DNA sequence: ACAAAAGTGTTTGATATACACCCATGT
DNA sequence: ACATGGGTGTATATCAAACACTTTTGT
């Protein structure tokens, strides 16, 4: 919670540095222990959660803004980002209007205006992220996709829209590179697809299909140490992967 | 071309009524005589073309703004609109900065600031549109998709991005309802797909496939009067069409 | 009668689905 | 030895692509 002093300073800074009326909200997906995760922040003293977000500097490209915002929350640079929608209902900013409304009159409160929010989703390697709370939050943590708490504002809508966009992308683009560690096994990759799509896939058919895309390299040595038969390790063939990203799969017509 | 007086008035009005820093640009697709068309505006005394666009009223949902803007250009209400991307490069607004820069100092010129532009594409029935120039243009006309002139600003990028988005949509959603008249023949519908995709399709396979979607009703009577064998007339089954819109085709995984 | 447009059907190959068997490893 | 996870293969259905024939109509 900010004091009035801090708030005034924040508003002045914001007015000076940020583009008015525009915010960015990010849905950050990670994958760990067979579970799809999303990065959420929790406000102080309240069981209210929200998506990592921020504002756009006056001379900053929006994609760069999204990257900067996520760098602050995750410690990662050059994150895979996908713009998926703008949320522009005037009512959606009620939160901003209410935020600290008792502390500052509307004119002086930079948060009081209407905000459009540009939605980005990000795919990141779970292990490389160090979640960092922001100024308004007491915690920043991963939550399971099937255990997302109630969210503030229209963040529920933003989250769901992001998930839909991600599922759509799955149909015509490869996706694992940004979510998996360098090396992984076929069953692990399958689990990723299964959690995103929320349905079981056939082991053998999945393997055939994903291999047919030609974006995987199999390592010489299988993973040792675990119980049962040692699975092979795979990594993405970056060149083919990028090609598939731009060209897309199948095509339909 | 506006006079200085008009410009000042326009800026004052804009400052009062519109959200700063945000614009909307629309790519309006129509279909006529076997050709896909896009609606373009031409500036006075210059061979510069641009997309229909405008701004968002302070309390107006963005989708409504897009609809209002297009109503002014086409006379149509409740247009099929699809938001597809936000263009947020700071450099993209150079045009705004240059526009009338000699007439008004930057501070007073509302156009001088940075603008994000939300891109919408629209699908409309060619015959129902009455193109109307705006304040800055001398004409508003349909242009063939394969004969688009040079465009101002980043409108070339916006146009191409819209076309890509439209082609993508074709893969998982039906599309003809908003572009075709109430009744149409199968070859006409095929022509639509062919011009969007810019490639020839097999007559028979197209028919089978499109019928398999179950979104068409065949009229009892074929179209009379033309030369050659009379083609059947089809119309969209609205209920199934809407279902296909939300559910999508195939799915992939 | 014939050219051009449109309707209908068949053959073929590719891809997806469903399912069965074998292999390796820790307990 | 056996349960479990993992690798590999095969039959079948389903769908897309390529292609041929017939029907209608104006000239």
Coordinates of C-alpha atoms (C1' of nucleotides) in Angstrom, one line a residue:
Chain A
X1 CA 0.0 0.0 0.0
X2 CA 1.3 3.4 -0.9
X3 CA 1.2 6.4 1.3
X4 CA -0.3 9.5 0.0
X5 CA 3.1 11.0 -0.5
X6 CA 4.2 8.0 -2.5
X7 CA 1.1 8.1 -4.5
X8 CA 1.5 11.7 -5.5
X9 CA 5.0 11.0 -6.5
X10 CA 3.9 8.0 -8.5
X11 CA 1.2 10.0 -10.3
X12 CA 3.6 12.8 -11.2
X13 CA 6.2 10.4 -12.5
X14 CA 3.6 8.5 -14.4
X15 CA 2.1 11.6 -16.0
X16 CA 5.5 12.6 -17.1
X17 CA 6.8 9.3 -18.4
X18 CA 3.9 7.2 -19.5
X19 CA 1.4 7.4 -22.3
X20 CA -2.0 8.2 -20.9
X21 CA -5.0 5.9 -21.2
X22 CA -2.9 2.9 -22.2
X23 CA -1.8 -0.1 -20.1
X24 CA -0.4 -3.5 -20.8
X25 CA -1.5 -6.7 -19.2
X26 CA 0.5 -9.9 -19.6
X27 CA -0.5 -13.5 -19.2
X28 CA 2.7 -15.4 -18.5
X29 CA 2.6 -19.1 -19.1
X30 CA 5.1 -21.5 -17.6
X31 CA 5.3 -25.3 -17.4
X32 CA 6.5 -27.2 -14.4
X33 CA 6.0 -30.8 -13.2
X34 CA 3.4 -31.6 -15.8
X35 CA 1.3 -28.6 -15.0
X36 CA 0.7 -25.4 -16.9
X37 CA 1.2 -22.4 -14.7
X38 CA 0.3 -18.7 -14.9
X39 CA 2.1 -15.9 -13.1
X40 CA -0.1 -13.9 -10.8
X41 CA 0.3 -11.1 -8.3
X42 CA -1.5 -10.6 -5.1
X43 CA -2.4 -7.3 -3.5
X44 CA -1.5 -6.5 0.1
X45 CA -4.0 -7.5 2.8
X46 CA -6.5 -8.7 0.3
X47 CA -7.2 -11.9 -1.4
X48 CA -7.3 -10.2 -4.8
X49 CA -5.1 -11.4 -7.6
X50 CA -4.2 -9.8 -10.8
X51 CA -2.0 -10.1 -13.9
X52 CA 1.4 -8.5 -14.2
X53 CA 1.0 -5.3 -16.1
X54 CA 2.2 -1.8 -16.5
X55 CA 2.3 1.2 -18.7
X56 CA 4.0 2.4 -21.9
X57 CA 6.7 5.0 -21.9
X58 CA 6.0 8.0 -24.1
X59 CA 8.5 7.0 -26.7
X60 CA 8.6 3.3 -26.3
X61 CA 7.2 0.7 -28.8
X62 CA 4.5 -1.3 -27.1
X63 CA 6.2 -4.6 -27.6
X64 CA 9.2 -3.2 -25.8
X65 CA 7.0 -2.0 -23.0
X66 CA 5.6 -5.5 -22.5
X67 CA 9.1 -6.9 -22.5
X68 CA 10.3 -4.3 -19.9
X69 CA 7.3 -5.0 -17.7
X70 CA 7.9 -8.7 -17.8
X71 CA 11.6 -8.2 -17.2
X72 CA 10.7 -6.5 -13.9
X73 CA 8.4 -9.4 -12.9
X74 CA 10.5 -12.3 -14.1
X75 CA 14.1 -11.2 -14.5
X76 CA 14.0 -12.4 -18.1
X77 CA 14.8 -10.4 -21.2
X78 CA 13.7 -11.2 -24.7
X79 CA 10.6 -13.1 -23.7
X80 CA 8.4 -14.7 -26.3
X81 CA 5.5 -12.4 -26.5
X82 CA 2.3 -12.5 -28.5
X83 CA -0.1 -9.6 -28.6
X84 CA -3.6 -11.1 -28.7
X85 CA -6.3 -8.5 -27.9
X86 CA -7.0 -5.0 -26.7
X87 CA -9.5 -4.6 -24.0
X88 CA -11.2 -1.3 -24.4
X89 CA -14.5 -1.2 -22.6
X90 CA -14.7 2.1 -20.7
X91 CA -16.1 0.2 -17.6
X92 CA -13.0 -2.0 -17.3
X93 CA -11.1 0.8 -15.7
X94 CA -13.4 1.1 -12.7
X95 CA -10.6 -0.4 -10.6
X96 CA -8.2 2.4 -11.6
X97 CA -10.8 4.9 -10.7
X98 CA -11.4 3.4 -7.3
X99 CA -7.8 2.8 -6.5
X100 CA -6.8 5.3 -3.9
X101 CA -9.8 7.4 -4.8
X102 CA -10.0 8.7 -1.2
X103 CA -6.5 9.8 -1.1
X104 CA -6.4 12.0 -4.2
X105 CA -8.9 14.0 -6.1
X106 CA -9.7 12.7 -9.5
X107 CA -7.9 15.4 -11.4
X108 CA -4.6 14.7 -9.7
X109 CA -5.0 11.0 -9.8
X110 CA -3.4 9.6 -12.9
X111 CA -5.1 6.3 -12.4
X112 CA -8.5 7.8 -12.5
X113 CA -8.7 8.0 -16.2
X114 CA -9.9 5.4 -18.7
X115 CA -7.4 2.8 -19.7
X116 CA -7.3 0.6 -22.7
X117 CA -5.3 -2.5 -22.0
X118 CA -3.2 -4.3 -24.6
X119 CA -3.1 -8.0 -23.8
X120 CA 0.1 -10.0 -24.4
X121 CA 0.7 -13.5 -23.5
X122 CA 4.2 -14.8 -22.8
X123 CA 5.7 -18.3 -22.9
X124 CA 8.6 -18.7 -20.6
X125 CA 10.9 -21.3 -19.2
X126 CA 9.7 -21.9 -15.6
X127 CA 13.1 -22.6 -14.3
X128 CA 14.6 -19.3 -15.5
X129 CA 12.0 -17.1 -13.9
X130 CA 12.5 -15.4 -10.6
X131 CA 9.0 -14.0 -9.7
X132 CA 9.2 -10.5 -8.3
X133 CA 6.3 -8.6 -6.7
X134 CA 5.7 -5.1 -7.9
X135 CA 4.9 -1.9 -6.0
X136 CA 1.3 -2.8 -5.3
X137 CA 1.7 -6.4 -4.5
X138 CA 3.0 -8.5 -1.7
X139 CA 3.6 -11.6 -3.8
X140 CA 4.2 -12.8 -7.3
X141 CA 3.7 -16.5 -7.8
X142 CA 3.0 -19.3 -10.2
X143 CA -0.5 -20.7 -10.1
X144 CA -1.7 -23.9 -11.7
X145 CA -3.9 -23.3 -14.7
X146 CA -6.7 -25.3 -13.2
X147 CA -6.4 -23.5 -9.9
X148 CA -6.6 -19.8 -10.8
X149 CA -8.1 -17.7 -8.0
X150 CA -10.6 -14.9 -8.5
X151 CA -9.0 -12.1 -10.4
X152 CA -9.5 -8.4 -10.2
X153 CA -11.1 -6.2 -12.9
X154 CA -11.5 -7.9 -16.2
X155 CA -8.4 -9.9 -15.7
X156 CA -10.4 -13.1 -15.7
X157 CA -11.5 -12.2 -19.2
X158 CA -8.0 -11.3 -20.3
X159 CA -6.7 -14.6 -18.9
X160 CA -9.3 -16.6 -20.7
X161 CA -8.9 -14.8 -24.0
X162 CA -5.2 -15.4 -23.7
X163 CA -5.7 -19.1 -23.2
X164 CA -8.0 -19.3 -26.2
X165 CA -5.4 -17.5 -28.3
X166 CA -2.7 -19.9 -27.1
X167 CA -4.8 -22.9 -28.0
X168 CA -5.5 -21.5 -31.4
X169 CA -1.8 -20.9 -32.0
X170 CA -1.2 -24.6 -31.1
X171 CA -3.0 -25.5 -34.3
X172 CA -0.7 -23.8 -36.7
X173 CA 2.5 -23.1 -34.9
X174 CA 5.0 -25.0 -32.8
X175 CA 5.0 -23.8 -29.2
X176 CA 7.3 -25.8 -26.9
X177 CA 10.5 -24.0 -27.4
X178 CA 9.8 -21.2 -25.1
X179 CA 8.2 -23.3 -22.4
X180 CA 10.5 -26.3 -22.2
X181 CA 14.0 -26.6 -20.9
X182 CA 16.7 -27.2 -23.5
X183 CA 16.4 -30.9 -23.3
X184 CA 13.2 -32.8 -22.5
X185 CA 11.6 -36.1 -23.2
X186 CA 8.7 -36.9 -25.5
X187 CA 6.3 -37.6 -22.6
X188 CA 7.2 -34.3 -21.1
X189 CA 6.4 -32.4 -24.3
X190 CA 3.2 -34.4 -24.6
X191 CA 2.2 -33.3 -21.1
X192 CA 2.6 -29.7 -22.2
X193 CA 0.2 -30.1 -25.0
X194 CA -2.2 -32.0 -22.9
X195 CA -2.3 -29.4 -20.2
X196 CA -2.7 -26.5 -22.7
X197 CA -5.5 -28.4 -24.5
X198 CA -6.9 -29.9 -21.3
X199 CA -7.3 -33.3 -22.9
X200 CA -5.5 -36.6 -23.2
X201 CA -3.6 -37.4 -26.3
X202 CA -2.5 -40.8 -27.6
X203 CA 1.2 -41.3 -26.8
X204 CA 2.1 -43.0 -30.1
X205 CA 0.2 -40.7 -32.4
X206 CA 1.5 -37.6 -30.6
X207 CA 5.0 -38.8 -31.1
X208 CA 4.5 -39.5 -34.8
X209 CA 2.9 -36.2 -35.4
X210 CA 5.3 -34.0 -33.6
X211 CA 8.2 -35.8 -35.2
X212 CA 6.6 -35.3 -38.6
X213 CA 6.9 -31.5 -38.1
X214 CA 10.7 -32.0 -38.2
X215 CA 11.4 -29.5 -35.5
X216 CA 13.0 -31.9 -33.0
X217 CA 16.5 -33.4 -32.7
X218 CA 16.9 -36.5 -30.7
X219 CA 20.0 -36.7 -28.5
X220 CA 22.3 -39.8 -28.7
X221 CA 22.0 -40.7 -25.1
X222 CA 18.7 -41.3 -23.3
X223 CA 18.1 -39.8 -19.9
X224 CA 19.6 -42.1 -17.2
X225 CA 18.8 -42.6 -13.5
X226 CA 15.0 -42.6 -13.5
X227 CA 12.9 -45.7 -12.9
X228 CA 11.7 -47.7 -15.9
X229 CA 13.0 -47.5 -19.4
X230 CA 15.2 -44.6 -20.0
X231 CA 13.5 -42.1 -22.3
X232 CA 15.2 -40.3 -25.1
X233 CA 16.1 -36.6 -24.8
X234 CA 15.0 -34.2 -27.4
X235 CA 15.8 -30.6 -28.2
X236 CA 14.3 -28.2 -30.7
X237 CA 15.9 -27.7 -34.0
X238 CA 16.0 -23.9 -34.0
X239 CA 16.3 -23.4 -37.7
X240 CA 13.3 -25.6 -38.5
X241 CA 11.4 -24.3 -35.5
X242 CA 11.7 -20.7 -36.7
X243 CA 10.7 -21.8 -40.2
X244 CA 7.6 -23.5 -38.8
X245 CA 6.8 -20.4 -36.8
X246 CA 6.7 -18.2 -39.8
X247 CA 5.3 -20.8 -42.3
X248 CA 2.8 -22.5 -40.0
X249 CA 1.6 -26.0 -40.1
X250 CA -1.0 -27.6 -42.4
X251 CA -2.9 -24.5 -43.6
X252 CA -6.4 -25.9 -44.2
X253 CA -7.2 -24.7 -47.6
Chain B
X1 CA -7.7 20.6 -46.9
X2 CA -8.7 22.4 -43.7
X3 CA -8.1 26.1 -43.2
X4 CA -6.3 27.1 -40.0
X5 CA -9.6 28.1 -38.4
X6 CA -11.1 24.8 -39.1
X7 CA -8.0 23.0 -37.9
X8 CA -8.1 24.8 -34.6
X9 CA -11.7 24.0 -34.2
X10 CA -11.1 20.4 -35.0
X11 CA -8.3 20.1 -32.5
X12 CA -10.3 21.7 -29.8
X13 CA -13.2 19.4 -30.5
X14 CA -11.0 16.4 -30.6
X15 CA -9.2 17.2 -27.3
X16 CA -12.6 17.6 -25.7
X17 CA -14.3 14.5 -27.1
X18 CA -11.7 11.9 -28.0
X19 CA -9.3 9.8 -26.1
X20 CA -5.8 10.9 -26.6
X21 CA -3.2 8.8 -28.3
X22 CA -5.6 6.3 -29.6
X23 CA -6.9 5.8 -33.1
X24 CA -8.7 3.2 -35.0
X25 CA -8.0 2.0 -38.6
X26 CA -10.3 -0.2 -40.5
X27 CA -9.7 -2.5 -43.4
X28 CA -13.1 -2.9 -45.0
X29 CA -13.4 -5.9 -47.4
X30 CA -16.1 -6.2 -49.9
X31 CA -16.8 -8.6 -52.8
X32 CA -18.0 -7.7 -56.2
X33 CA -17.9 -9.3 -59.6
X34 CA -15.5 -12.0 -58.6
X35 CA -13.1 -9.5 -57.1
X36 CA -12.2 -8.9 -53.5
X37 CA -12.3 -5.1 -52.8
X38 CA -11.0 -2.9 -50.0
X39 CA -12.4 0.5 -49.2
X40 CA -9.9 3.4 -49.4
X41 CA -9.8 7.1 -49.1
X42 CA -7.8 9.6 -51.1
X43 CA -6.5 12.9 -49.9
X44 CA -7.1 16.1 -51.7
X45 CA -4.6 17.1 -54.4
X46 CA -2.4 14.2 -53.7
X47 CA -2.1 10.7 -54.9
X48 CA -2.0 9.5 -51.3
X49 CA -4.5 6.8 -50.2
X50 CA -5.3 5.7 -46.7
X51 CA -7.6 3.5 -44.7
X52 CA -10.8 4.7 -43.1
X53 CA -10.1 5.5 -39.5
X54 CA -11.0 7.7 -36.6
X55 CA -10.8 8.2 -32.9
X56 CA -12.5 6.9 -29.8
X57 CA -14.9 9.0 -27.8
X58 CA -14.0 9.4 -24.2
X59 CA -16.7 7.1 -22.9
X60 CA -17.1 4.9 -25.9
X61 CA -16.2 1.2 -26.1
X62 CA -13.6 0.7 -28.9
X63 CA -15.7 -1.7 -30.8
X64 CA -18.5 0.8 -30.9
X65 CA -16.0 3.4 -32.1
X66 CA -15.0 1.2 -35.0
X67 CA -18.6 0.7 -35.8
X68 CA -19.4 4.4 -35.7
X69 CA -16.4 5.3 -37.9
X70 CA -17.5 2.8 -40.5
X71 CA -21.1 3.9 -40.4
X72 CA -19.8 7.3 -41.4
X73 CA -17.9 5.9 -44.3
X74 CA -20.3 3.2 -45.5
X75 CA -23.7 4.1 -44.2
X76 CA -23.9 0.6 -42.6
X77 CA -24.6 -0.2 -39.0
X78 CA -23.8 -3.3 -37.1
X79 CA -20.9 -4.3 -39.4
X80 CA -19.0 -7.5 -38.9
X81 CA -15.8 -6.4 -37.2
X82 CA -12.8 -8.2 -36.1
X83 CA -10.1 -6.6 -34.0
X84 CA -6.8 -8.0 -35.3
X85 CA -3.8 -6.0 -34.0
X86 CA -2.6 -2.9 -32.3
X87 CA 0.0 -0.9 -34.1
X88 CA 2.1 0.9 -31.5
X89 CA 5.4 1.9 -32.9
X90 CA 6.1 5.4 -31.8
X91 CA 7.4 6.2 -35.3
X92 CA 4.1 5.3 -37.0
X93 CA 2.6 8.6 -36.0
X94 CA 5.1 10.8 -38.0
X95 CA 2.3 11.6 -40.4
X96 CA 0.2 13.0 -37.6
X97 CA 3.1 15.0 -36.5
X98 CA 3.7 16.4 -40.0
X99 CA 0.1 17.0 -40.7
X100 CA -0.5 20.7 -40.7
X101 CA 2.7 21.2 -38.7
X102 CA 3.2 24.5 -40.3
X103 CA -0.2 25.7 -39.4
X104 CA -0.2 25.1 -35.7
X105 CA 2.5 24.8 -33.1
X106 CA 2.9 21.3 -31.7
X107 CA 1.4 22.0 -28.3
X108 CA -1.9 23.2 -29.8
X109 CA -2.0 20.5 -32.5
X110 CA -3.9 17.5 -31.2
X111 CA -2.6 15.4 -34.1
X112 CA 1.0 16.0 -33.1
X113 CA 1.1 13.4 -30.3
X114 CA 1.8 9.8 -30.6
X115 CA -1.0 7.5 -31.6
X116 CA -1.6 3.9 -31.1
X117 CA -3.9 2.5 -33.7
X118 CA -6.2 -0.4 -33.2
X119 CA -6.7 -2.3 -36.4
X120 CA -10.1 -3.8 -37.2
X121 CA -11.1 -5.5 -40.3
X122 CA -14.7 -5.5 -41.6
X123 CA -16.6 -7.7 -43.9
X124 CA -19.5 -6.1 -45.7
X125 CA -22.0 -6.6 -48.4
X126 CA -20.7 -4.6 -51.4
X127 CA -24.1 -3.7 -52.6
X128 CA -25.2 -2.2 -49.3
X129 CA -22.3 0.2 -49.0
X130 CA -22.5 3.8 -50.0
X131 CA -18.9 5.1 -49.7
X132 CA -18.6 8.5 -48.2
X133 CA -15.4 10.6 -48.1
X134 CA -14.4 12.1 -44.8
X135 CA -13.2 15.6 -43.9
X136 CA -9.7 15.0 -45.1
X137 CA -10.5 13.2 -48.3
X138 CA -11.9 13.9 -51.7
X139 CA -13.0 10.4 -52.5
X140 CA -13.8 7.1 -50.8
X141 CA -13.8 4.2 -53.2
X142 CA -13.5 0.5 -53.6
X143 CA -10.2 -0.8 -54.9
X144 CA -9.4 -4.3 -56.1
X145 CA -7.3 -6.3 -53.7
X146 CA -4.7 -6.9 -56.4
X147 CA -4.6 -3.2 -57.4
X148 CA -4.1 -1.4 -54.1
X149 CA -2.3 1.9 -54.5
X150 CA 0.5 3.1 -52.3
X151 CA -0.7 3.9 -48.9
X152 CA 0.1 6.5 -46.4
X153 CA 1.9 5.9 -43.1
X154 CA 1.9 2.3 -42.0
X155 CA -1.4 1.6 -43.6
X156 CA 0.3 -0.7 -46.0
X157 CA 1.4 -2.8 -43.0
X158 CA -2.0 -2.6 -41.5
X159 CA -3.7 -3.7 -44.7
X160 CA -1.4 -6.7 -45.1
X161 CA -1.8 -7.7 -41.5
X162 CA -5.5 -7.6 -41.9
X163 CA -5.3 -9.8 -45.0
X164 CA -3.2 -12.3 -43.1
X165 CA -5.7 -12.3 -40.2
X166 CA -8.6 -12.8 -42.6
X167 CA -6.8 -15.7 -44.3
X168 CA -6.1 -17.3 -41.0
X169 CA -9.8 -16.9 -40.0
X170 CA -10.8 -18.7 -43.1
X171 CA -9.1 -21.9 -41.8
X172 CA -11.3 -22.2 -38.7
X173 CA -14.4 -20.1 -39.3
X174 CA -17.0 -19.6 -42.0
X175 CA -16.7 -16.2 -43.6
X176 CA -19.1 -15.7 -46.5
X177 CA -22.2 -14.5 -44.6
X178 CA -21.0 -10.9 -44.2
X179 CA -19.6 -10.6 -47.7
X180 CA -22.2 -12.3 -49.9
X181 CA -25.7 -11.2 -50.8
X182 CA -28.6 -13.2 -49.3
X183 CA -28.6 -15.7 -52.1
X184 CA -25.6 -16.7 -54.2
X185 CA -24.4 -19.6 -56.3
X186 CA -21.7 -22.1 -55.4
X187 CA -19.2 -20.8 -58.0
X188 CA -19.7 -17.3 -56.7
X189 CA -18.9 -18.4 -53.2
X190 CA -15.9 -20.2 -54.5
X191 CA -14.7 -17.1 -56.2
X192 CA -14.8 -15.4 -52.8
X193 CA -12.5 -18.0 -51.3
X194 CA -10.3 -17.9 -54.3
X195 CA -9.7 -14.2 -54.2
X196 CA -9.1 -14.1 -50.5
X197 CA -6.6 -16.9 -50.7
X198 CA -5.3 -15.8 -54.1
X199 CA -5.3 -19.2 -55.5
X200 CA -7.5 -21.5 -57.6
X201 CA -9.5 -24.2 -55.9
X202 CA -11.0 -27.3 -57.4
X203 CA -14.7 -26.8 -58.1
X204 CA -15.8 -30.2 -57.0
X205 CA -13.7 -30.5 -53.9
X206 CA -14.7 -27.0 -52.8
X207 CA -18.3 -27.8 -53.1
X208 CA -18.0 -31.0 -51.1
X209 CA -16.1 -29.4 -48.4
X210 CA -18.2 -26.3 -48.0
X211 CA -21.3 -28.4 -48.0
X212 CA -19.8 -30.7 -45.3
X213 CA -19.7 -27.7 -43.0
X214 CA -23.5 -27.8 -43.0
X215 CA -23.9 -24.1 -43.1
X216 CA -25.6 -23.8 -46.4
X217 CA -29.2 -24.2 -47.5
X218 CA -30.0 -24.9 -51.1
X219 CA -33.0 -23.1 -52.6
X220 CA -35.6 -25.1 -54.5
X221 CA -35.2 -23.1 -57.7
X222 CA -32.0 -22.6 -59.6
X223 CA -31.2 -19.2 -60.9
X224 CA -32.8 -18.6 -64.3
X225 CA -31.9 -16.4 -67.2
X226 CA -28.2 -16.7 -67.5
X227 CA -26.5 -18.5 -70.2
X228 CA -25.4 -22.1 -69.7
X229 CA -26.8 -24.5 -67.1
X230 CA -28.7 -22.8 -64.4
X231 CA -26.8 -22.9 -61.0
X232 CA -28.5 -23.6 -57.7
X233 CA -28.9 -20.7 -55.3
X234 CA -27.7 -21.1 -51.8
X235 CA -28.1 -19.1 -48.6
X236 CA -26.5 -19.4 -45.2
X237 CA -28.1 -21.4 -42.5
X238 CA -27.8 -18.7 -39.8
X239 CA -28.1 -21.0 -36.8
X240 CA -25.4 -23.4 -38.0
X241 CA -23.3 -20.5 -39.2
X242 CA -23.3 -18.9 -35.8
X243 CA -22.5 -22.2 -34.3
X244 CA -19.6 -22.7 -36.6
X245 CA -18.4 -19.2 -35.8
X246 CA -18.1 -19.9 -32.1
X247 CA -17.1 -23.6 -32.3
X248 CA -14.7 -23.4 -35.3
X249 CA -13.9 -26.0 -37.9
X250 CA -11.6 -29.0 -37.6
X251 CA -9.5 -27.9 -34.7
X252 CA -6.3 -29.7 -35.5
X253 CA -5.5 -31.5 -32.3
Chain C
dA1 C1' -24.1 -28.9 -82.9
dC2 C1' -21.2 -27.1 -79.9
dA3 C1' -19.0 -24.3 -76.4
dA4 C1' -19.2 -23.0 -71.8
dA5 C1' -20.9 -23.4 -67.2
dA6 C1' -22.6 -26.2 -63.8
dG7 C1' -24.0 -30.6 -61.4
dT8 C1' -22.5 -35.3 -59.7
dG9 C1' -19.3 -39.3 -58.8
dT10 C1' -14.9 -42.3 -58.5
dT11 C1' -10.3 -43.4 -57.7
dT12 C1' -6.2 -42.7 -55.1
dG13 C1' -3.1 -41.2 -51.7
dA14 C1' -2.3 -39.1 -47.4
dT15 C1' -3.2 -38.4 -42.8
dA16 C1' -5.5 -39.6 -38.3
dT17 C1' -7.1 -43.0 -35.2
dA18 C1' -7.1 -47.0 -32.7
dC19 C1' -4.9 -50.5 -31.0
dA20 C1' -0.8 -54.4 -29.6
dC21 C1' 3.6 -55.6 -28.8
dC22 C1' 8.3 -55.3 -27.1
dC23 C1' 12.0 -53.2 -24.1
dA24 C1' 14.2 -51.4 -20.0
dT25 C1' 14.6 -50.5 -15.1
dG26 C1' 13.8 -50.3 -9.9
dT27 C1' 11.5 -52.6 -6.5
Chain D
dA1 C1' 9.2 -61.6 -11.7
dC2 C1' 6.5 -57.9 -12.3
dA3 C1' 4.6 -53.4 -12.6
dT4 C1' 5.4 -49.3 -14.9
dG5 C1' 6.9 -46.2 -18.2
dG6 C1' 8.6 -45.8 -22.6
dG7 C1' 9.8 -47.1 -27.5
dT8 C1' 8.1 -49.0 -32.1
dG9 C1' 4.7 -50.9 -35.6
dT10 C1' 0.3 -52.0 -38.1
dA11 C1' -4.6 -52.2 -39.6
dT12 C1' -8.4 -49.2 -40.5
dA13 C1' -11.2 -45.3 -41.2
dT14 C1' -11.4 -40.8 -42.6
dC15 C1' -10.4 -37.0 -45.4
dA16 C1' -8.2 -34.4 -49.3
dA17 C1' -6.6 -34.3 -54.1
dA18 C1' -6.9 -35.4 -58.7
dC19 C1' -9.7 -36.4 -62.2
dA20 C1' -14.1 -37.7 -65.9
dC21 C1' -18.4 -37.7 -67.2
dT22 C1' -23.1 -35.9 -67.8
dT23 C1' -26.6 -32.0 -68.0
dT24 C1' -28.3 -27.6 -69.4
dT25 C1' -28.6 -23.5 -72.1
dG26 C1' -27.6 -19.7 -75.5
dT27 C1' -25.7 -18.9 -79.9

